[in-house]
């Protein structure tokens, strides 16, 4: 906007400013006074207009008195836009991204070549120590080091591995021997007060961390109804449950989690939405179905407590829940994963499947379909703990689908971001 010049009376009459007034007649004097008054009023009005008009900021007055802030000028320079957030997936190839969505099993006594190849060739970013070992902390750490050494800019884009195992206690304890405590069953852990259990779990977590393990696929949060443990093959029969009431399960499972996390080991609450009512084992049987559990069941609310306590991972069951979605196992069901776990419970961490490599329950689906269905449902990580040979067709199927289906590719990216966020939080 151009600045209007400050008012100054015309000098066309030859008079100097300030005025030098000659001696005049009475009539002329009167006329001159009128002209002078009008001229003065015009000058005052012009100055007032200049001082109050909108426009560029003026320099401060000599007295230093503050002036009002002017309105923004249409001709001013627009504000600089804020810097957009960095893309967390910048520099990642599709194959590297997909690799972060798999966890391959490693036999702790005799690792198979497929397990090594999964990391070095298929870009898989997570491993699971499977089986039973009495080797102790030192040899286990050496085994883990053989896999972490495979991390490179080419394999996992330099991103560290999640190294997981099952260290629930009792019958389900993969790592034993020198340096590892004999962890009691969850049923026995429930006899401890929560503070004691948390302290014990911190010690057990420190043992895992010393061996290079940073993720425990525990605790079990399945609610087994009173008096039915013997008829519940996957959980109650092996004393993997903390109890039969929500209060006992939540207080003790959360204490176990807090202790592990204090030692730098993330936890996984399982098996959503609950295996406490099934009468067959998904690892060894097909057609395992829960006909009782509903979407708002108290056994589901137990998992909400674990999520509120900060669990980084939730493991989905491969049983079918006919009152929720009778068409698919929970791990493959958008109703269970996106609807219940993400929507109802607000979980924004990593959703990992139960084993979908050798489990009898999922053999009706090809390995490729198991992996694709997991991601379509809203899951983040496919667990192939028992048979590493199925990882290759699983990875290939997810890469192919992401290449041709933009909506699916977006789900892949969202899942990778959640996995990377969990790794970043763990440090």
PDB file of C-alpha atoms in Angstrom, residues 193-205 255-256 258-260:
ATOM      1  CA  UNK A 193       1.183 -60.541  46.707  1.00  0.00           C
ATOM      2  CA  UNK A 194       1.478 -58.299  43.622  1.00  0.00           C
ATOM      3  CA  UNK A 195       4.424 -56.306  44.996  1.00  0.00           C
ATOM      4  CA  UNK A 196       6.450 -59.474  45.567  1.00  0.00           C
ATOM      5  CA  UNK A 197       5.530 -60.808  42.146  1.00  0.00           C
ATOM      6  CA  UNK A 198       6.612 -57.559  40.522  1.00  0.00           C
ATOM      7  CA  UNK A 199       9.991 -57.728  42.248  1.00  0.00           C
ATOM      8  CA  UNK A 200      10.444 -61.364  41.202  1.00  0.00           C
ATOM      9  CA  UNK A 201       9.461 -60.576  37.617  1.00  0.00           C
ATOM     10  CA  UNK A 202      12.014 -57.772  37.560  1.00  0.00           C
ATOM     11  CA  UNK A 203      14.707 -60.325  38.419  1.00  0.00           C
ATOM     12  CA  UNK A 204      13.439 -62.753  35.777  1.00  0.00           C
ATOM     13  CA  UNK A 205      13.403 -59.933  33.249  1.00  0.00           C
ATOM     14  CA  UNK A 255       2.481 -56.936  38.345  1.00  0.00           C
ATOM     15  CA  UNK A 256       4.357 -59.471  36.207  1.00  0.00           C
ATOM     16  CA  UNK A 258       5.571 -54.122  35.417  1.00  0.00           C
ATOM     17  CA  UNK A 259       8.497 -56.169  36.698  1.00  0.00           C
ATOM     18  CA  UNK A 260       9.539 -57.277  33.217  1.00  0.00           C
TER      19      UNK A 260
END
